[in-house]
Coordinates of C-alpha atoms in Angstrom, one line a residue:
M1 CA 38.6 15.9 13.2
K2 CA 35.6 14.8 11.3
K3 CA 33.1 17.3 12.9
Y4 CA 35.4 20.2 11.9
L5 CA 35.6 19.2 8.3
N6 CA 33.5 20.9 5.7
K7 CA 31.1 18.2 4.5
N8 CA 31.1 19.6 1.0
I9 CA 34.6 18.3 0.5
F10 CA 33.2 14.8 0.9
F11 CA 31.1 15.3 -2.2
Q12 CA 33.6 17.1 -4.4
G13 CA 34.6 13.8 -6.0
D14 CA 30.9 13.6 -7.3
A15 CA 31.1 16.7 -9.4
K16 CA 32.0 14.7 -12.5
I17 CA 28.9 12.5 -12.3
F18 CA 26.4 15.3 -11.5
S19 CA 26.3 16.3 -15.2
V20 CA 25.8 12.8 -16.3
L21 CA 23.0 12.2 -13.7
M22 CA 21.3 15.4 -14.9
S23 CA 21.5 14.3 -18.5
L24 CA 20.1 11.0 -17.5
L25 CA 17.2 12.6 -15.6
L26 CA 16.3 14.6 -18.7
L27 CA 16.4 11.5 -20.9
V28 CA 14.2 9.7 -18.4
G29 CA 11.8 12.6 -18.5
V30 CA 11.5 12.3 -22.3
F31 CA 10.9 8.5 -22.1
L32 CA 8.2 9.0 -19.3
D33 CA 6.5 11.6 -21.3
I34 CA 6.3 9.4 -24.5
T35 CA 5.2 6.4 -22.3
I36 CA 2.4 8.2 -20.4
N37 CA 1.2 10.2 -23.4
N38 CA 1.1 7.3 -25.9
S39 CA 0.0 4.5 -23.6
N40 CA -2.4 5.8 -21.0
Y41 CA -4.1 8.8 -22.7
S42 CA -5.1 6.7 -25.7
N43 CA -6.7 4.3 -23.1
Y44 CA -8.4 7.3 -21.4
R45 CA -10.1 8.2 -24.8
F46 CA -11.2 4.6 -25.2
I47 CA -12.6 4.7 -21.6
L48 CA -14.4 8.0 -22.2
Y49 CA -16.0 7.0 -25.6
N50 CA -16.9 3.4 -24.5
D51 CA -18.5 4.2 -21.2
S52 CA -16.0 2.3 -19.0
D53 CA -14.7 3.2 -15.5
Q54 CA -11.5 1.0 -15.5
V55 CA -9.0 3.9 -15.5
K56 CA -5.4 2.6 -15.6
N57 CA -2.6 4.1 -13.7
P58 CA -0.2 6.5 -15.6
M59 CA 2.8 4.5 -14.4
G60 CA 2.5 1.2 -16.3
I61 CA 5.0 -1.6 -16.6
V62 CA 7.1 0.4 -19.2
G63 CA 7.4 3.2 -16.6
M64 CA 8.4 0.7 -13.9
F65 CA 11.1 -0.7 -16.2
I66 CA 12.4 2.8 -16.9
L67 CA 12.5 3.4 -13.1
V68 CA 14.5 0.2 -12.4
A69 CA 17.0 0.9 -15.3
F70 CA 17.4 4.4 -14.1
L71 CA 18.1 3.4 -10.6
V72 CA 20.6 0.7 -11.5
I73 CA 22.5 3.2 -13.8
C74 CA 22.5 5.8 -11.0
F75 CA 23.8 3.2 -8.5
V76 CA 26.6 2.2 -10.9
L77 CA 27.6 5.9 -11.5
I78 CA 27.4 6.8 -7.8
C79 CA 29.2 3.7 -6.3
G80 CA 31.7 3.4 -9.1
M81 CA 33.0 0.2 -10.9
F82 CA 36.0 -0.5 -8.7
K83 CA 35.2 -0.2 -4.9
R84 CA 38.7 -1.0 -3.5
K85 CA 40.5 2.1 -4.7
K86 CA 37.7 4.5 -3.7
W87 CA 37.1 3.0 -0.3
A88 CA 40.9 2.9 0.3
T89 CA 41.1 6.6 -0.5
L90 CA 38.2 7.7 1.7
L91 CA 39.0 5.5 4.6
S92 CA 42.5 6.9 4.7
G93 CA 40.9 10.3 5.7
P94 CA 38.6 11.1 8.6
F95 CA 35.6 9.2 7.1
S96 CA 34.2 5.8 8.2
R97 CA 32.6 3.1 6.2
I98 CA 29.2 4.3 7.4
D99 CA 30.1 7.8 6.1
I100 CA 30.7 6.3 2.7
R101 CA 27.4 4.5 2.6
K102 CA 25.5 7.6 3.8
R103 CA 27.0 9.7 1.0
E104 CA 26.0 7.0 -1.6
L105 CA 22.5 6.8 -0.1
T106 CA 22.1 10.6 -0.1
L107 CA 22.9 10.6 -3.8
M108 CA 20.5 7.8 -4.6
I109 CA 17.7 9.5 -2.6
G110 CA 18.4 12.6 -4.7
C111 CA 18.0 10.6 -7.9
I112 CA 14.7 9.0 -6.6
M113 CA 13.3 12.5 -5.8
G114 CA 14.3 13.8 -9.2
F115 CA 12.5 10.9 -10.9
I116 CA 9.4 11.6 -8.8
L117 CA 9.5 15.3 -9.7
L118 CA 9.8 14.4 -13.4
F119 CA 6.9 12.1 -13.1
L120 CA 4.7 14.8 -11.6
L121 CA 5.8 17.3 -14.2
V122 CA 4.9 14.8 -17.0
C123 CA 1.5 14.0 -15.5
E124 CA 0.8 17.7 -15.1
R125 CA 1.8 18.6 -18.6
N126 CA -0.3 15.8 -20.1
Y127 CA -3.2 16.7 -17.8
I128 CA -3.2 20.2 -19.0
A129 CA -2.8 19.1 -22.6
N130 CA -5.9 16.9 -22.2
D131 CA -7.8 19.1 -19.9
V132 CA -11.1 18.8 -21.6
L133 CA -10.9 15.0 -21.8
N134 CA -9.7 14.5 -18.2
S135 CA -12.6 16.6 -16.8
Y136 CA -14.8 13.7 -17.5
I137 CA -12.7 11.2 -15.7
K138 CA -12.7 11.3 -11.8
G139 CA -9.9 10.3 -9.6
F140 CA -6.9 11.0 -11.9
W141 CA -4.7 12.5 -9.3
I142 CA -5.6 9.8 -6.8
L143 CA -4.0 7.4 -9.4
V144 CA -1.0 9.6 -9.6
V145 CA -0.6 9.5 -5.7
I146 CA -0.8 5.8 -5.8
D147 CA 1.9 5.7 -8.5
I148 CA 4.1 7.9 -6.3
I149 CA 3.6 5.4 -3.5
R150 CA 4.6 2.6 -5.9
I151 CA 7.6 4.5 -7.1
V152 CA 8.8 5.2 -3.6
V153 CA 8.3 1.7 -2.2
V154 CA 9.9 0.0 -5.3
S155 CA 12.8 2.4 -5.3
A156 CA 13.5 1.9 -1.6
A157 CA 13.4 -1.9 -1.9
L158 CA 15.6 -2.0 -5.1
T159 CA 18.1 0.5 -3.6
S160 CA 18.4 -1.5 -0.3
I161 CA 18.8 -4.7 -2.2
L162 CA 21.5 -3.2 -4.4
F163 CA 23.4 -1.9 -1.3
F164 CA 23.0 -5.3 0.3
I165 CA 24.5 -7.0 -2.7
D166 CA 27.2 -4.4 -3.0
S167 CA 28.2 -5.0 0.6
L168 CA 29.1 -8.5 -0.3
T169 CA 31.1 -7.9 -3.5
S170 CA 34.3 -6.2 -4.3
N171 CA 33.4 -4.4 -7.6
M172 CA 30.4 -3.3 -9.6
Y173 CA 30.8 -6.1 -12.2
V174 CA 30.2 -8.8 -9.6
T175 CA 27.4 -6.7 -8.0
L176 CA 25.5 -6.5 -11.3
G177 CA 26.2 -10.1 -12.1
S178 CA 24.9 -11.2 -8.7
M179 CA 21.9 -9.1 -9.1
F180 CA 21.0 -10.7 -12.5
A181 CA 21.9 -14.1 -11.0
I182 CA 19.5 -13.6 -8.0
G183 CA 16.7 -12.4 -10.4
A184 CA 17.3 -15.4 -12.7
Y185 CA 17.3 -17.7 -9.5
C186 CA 13.9 -16.3 -8.4
I187 CA 12.3 -16.6 -11.8
V188 CA 13.6 -20.3 -12.1
V189 CA 12.2 -21.0 -8.6
I190 CA 8.8 -19.5 -9.6
I191 CA 8.7 -21.6 -12.8
T192 CA 9.7 -24.8 -10.8
I193 CA 7.0 -24.2 -8.3
G194 CA 4.4 -23.2 -10.8
S195 CA 5.1 -26.2 -13.2
S196 CA 5.5 -28.9 -10.5
F197 CA 3.8 -28.2 -7.2
L198 CA 0.7 -26.3 -8.3
W199 CA -0.2 -29.2 -10.5
A200 CA 0.0 -31.6 -7.5
Y201 CA -1.6 -29.8 -4.7
N202 CA -5.1 -28.5 -3.8
S203 CA -6.9 -25.2 -4.2
I204 CA -5.3 -23.7 -1.1
V205 CA -1.9 -23.7 -2.7
R206 CA -3.4 -22.4 -6.0
K207 CA -5.2 -19.6 -4.3
S208 CA -1.9 -18.7 -2.5
W209 CA -0.1 -18.6 -5.8
E210 CA -2.9 -16.4 -7.4
Y211 CA -2.6 -14.1 -4.4
I212 CA 1.2 -13.7 -5.1
T213 CA 0.7 -13.1 -8.8
I214 CA -2.0 -10.5 -8.3
M215 CA 0.3 -8.8 -5.8
I216 CA 3.2 -8.7 -8.4
D217 CA 0.8 -7.5 -11.1
S218 CA -0.6 -4.6 -9.1
I219 CA 2.8 -3.4 -7.9
L220 CA 4.7 -3.7 -11.2
F221 CA 2.0 -3.3 -13.7
G222 CA -0.5 -1.2 -11.7
A223 CA -3.1 -3.7 -12.8
E224 CA -6.6 -3.5 -11.3
I225 CA -5.4 -1.8 -8.0
N226 CA -8.9 -0.5 -7.4
I227 CA -10.2 -4.1 -7.4
H228 CA -7.3 -5.7 -5.5
K229 CA -6.4 -2.9 -3.2
Y230 CA -5.9 -5.0 -0.1
I231 CA -3.5 -7.3 -2.0
F232 CA -1.7 -4.2 -3.4
F233 CA -1.1 -2.7 0.0
T234 CA -0.1 -6.1 1.4
G235 CA 2.6 -6.2 -1.3
L236 CA 3.7 -2.8 -0.4
I237 CA 4.0 -3.7 3.2
L238 CA 6.2 -6.8 2.2
L239 CA 8.4 -4.6 0.2
I240 CA 8.8 -2.2 3.1
I241 CA 9.7 -5.1 5.4
I242 CA 12.3 -6.3 2.8
T243 CA 13.8 -2.8 2.7
I244 CA 14.1 -2.5 6.4
V245 CA 15.7 -6.0 6.7
C246 CA 18.2 -5.3 3.9
T247 CA 19.1 -1.9 5.3
I248 CA 19.8 -3.4 8.8
I249 CA 21.9 -6.2 7.4
T250 CA 23.7 -3.9 5.0
K251 CA 24.6 -1.6 7.8
K252 CA 26.0 -4.5 9.9
L253 CA 28.0 -5.8 6.9
T254 CA 29.4 -2.4 6.0
K255 CA 31.0 -2.1 9.4
K256 CA 32.8 -5.5 8.7
I257 CA 34.1 -4.6 5.3
K258 CA 37.9 -4.6 5.0
V259 CA 39.7 -3.2 2.1
E260 CA 42.3 -5.9 2.1
N261 CA 39.5 -8.5 1.4
M262 CA 38.3 -6.6 -1.8
G263 CA 40.9 -8.5 -3.9
D264 CA 38.4 -11.4 -4.2
A265 CA 35.1 -11.2 -6.1
L266 CA 33.2 -11.8 -2.9
I267 CA 34.4 -10.0 0.3
F268 CA 33.2 -12.5 3.0
R269 CA 34.4 -16.0 3.1
S270 CA 30.9 -17.4 4.1
I271 CA 29.4 -16.0 0.9
R272 CA 32.1 -17.6 -1.1
K273 CA 31.0 -20.9 0.3
I274 CA 27.3 -20.2 -0.4
A275 CA 27.8 -19.0 -4.0
P276 CA 28.7 -22.4 -5.5
I277 CA 25.7 -24.0 -3.9
L278 CA 23.3 -21.4 -5.2
L279 CA 24.9 -21.7 -8.7
S280 CA 24.7 -25.5 -8.6
T281 CA 21.0 -25.5 -7.5
L282 CA 20.1 -22.9 -10.2
I283 CA 21.7 -25.1 -12.9
G284 CA 20.0 -28.2 -11.3
M285 CA 16.6 -26.5 -11.4
I286 CA 16.9 -25.6 -15.1
V287 CA 18.2 -28.9 -16.2
G288 CA 15.9 -30.9 -13.9
N289 CA 12.8 -29.1 -15.3
I290 CA 13.9 -30.0 -18.9
I291 CA 14.6 -33.6 -18.0
F292 CA 11.3 -34.0 -16.2
K293 CA 9.3 -32.3 -19.0
G294 CA 11.0 -34.8 -21.3
L295 CA 9.8 -37.7 -19.2
L296 CA 6.2 -36.3 -19.3
V297 CA 6.1 -36.6 -23.1
D298 CA 4.6 -40.0 -22.3
N299 CA 1.2 -39.0 -21.0
R300 CA 0.7 -42.3 -19.2
L301 CA 3.5 -41.3 -16.8
E302 CA 1.6 -38.2 -15.9
V303 CA -1.5 -40.2 -15.3
V304 CA 0.3 -42.5 -12.9
L305 CA 1.8 -39.7 -10.8
N306 CA -0.2 -38.5 -7.9
T307 CA 0.0 -35.5 -5.5
V308 CA 2.9 -37.0 -3.6
T309 CA 5.0 -38.7 -6.3
Y310 CA 4.9 -35.8 -8.7
P311 CA 6.8 -33.2 -6.6
L312 CA 9.0 -35.9 -5.0
I313 CA 10.3 -37.0 -8.4
I314 CA 11.2 -33.6 -9.6
I315 CA 12.9 -32.7 -6.3
G316 CA 14.9 -35.9 -6.5
I317 CA 16.0 -35.0 -10.1
I318 CA 16.9 -31.5 -9.1
T319 CA 18.9 -32.7 -6.1
I320 CA 20.9 -35.3 -8.0
I321 CA 21.9 -32.9 -10.7
S322 CA 22.7 -30.1 -8.3
I323 CA 25.1 -32.3 -6.4
I324 CA 26.8 -33.4 -9.6
I325 CA 27.1 -29.7 -10.7
Y326 CA 28.4 -28.6 -7.2
I327 CA 31.1 -31.2 -7.4
I328 CA 32.1 -30.1 -10.9
I329 CA 32.2 -26.4 -9.8
K330 CA 34.3 -27.2 -6.7
S331 CA 36.7 -29.1 -8.9
I332 CA 37.0 -26.2 -11.3
I333 CA 37.6 -23.8 -8.4
T334 CA 40.4 -26.0 -7.0
I335 CA 42.0 -26.3 -10.4
L336 CA 41.9 -22.5 -10.9
K337 CA 43.4 -21.9 -7.5
N338 CA 46.3 -24.3 -8.2
K339 CA 47.1 -23.1 -11.7
I340 CA 46.4 -19.4 -11.6
P341 CA 48.1 -16.9 -9.1
R342 CA 45.7 -15.5 -6.5
K343 CA 45.8 -11.9 -7.8
Y344 CA 44.2 -13.0 -11.1
I345 CA 41.4 -15.0 -9.5

């Protein structure tokens, strides 16, 4: 029956959000125009009159922040806040779980293409407005092409990660909460590694850490890509690999999604078991770092510690606190299951 069905019917439910998405695109275009015009062209004037060749990319960190916020908002509008009702309705017809994902992915790709088109229009408008100035600066459009590559790769990686998280959760509230929790987890891990292990180990670890930070700076900030171009393209390749892996896993998870399991915050039972562990280790790292820094107030302790004992002590503190927090979380979950009816959990 599916092949005889007009595919346009499948997208009729999205007519309400098209106007919202178009308005959002126009708003993004205004912000991009303000960002590129105020930030980068003032730098170009400085470069021109101070005899410097360090031309910055039009798409800076503010532009990347606008891109990320835009994609997250579009994802929320396209997928909807409550997945169970939408999926139950669509699956009752001739559509499969993969069809639903393809529809959402098609709309997300359209939003990304709209963002790229707006970016090109803003660059063209500002280039024409500053035609006399830009004629003295070489390679402007090469920077624009590099920025488009950054936009495409970052958008693909973020979209695949969002779909991956959404395949594990039952509604958008949990999806967004999980996304911010994973981001916070990564930041805390970076801080823990940076404050503990880099102090203790030799230059190889430090050089590896500098390599990673340069990679992040070049992709998100567009910083010194002409100097660190090999590191920049390595970062892009890693993001592409992440995109492919998340896409493959998401496709497999989508086939296993059951509407009857969407009553819980997390769809799969295995993820429900992992979530308390991640939460307890997150709290353990935060509290452990605070306690360890408090112990280092006495400078004599820092002098006594060597390359082995320094990381071992902080790992021990984090492990003990994480175990305690995990026991507390499991106790709270058990109490909630016993006291509150299942439909409210």
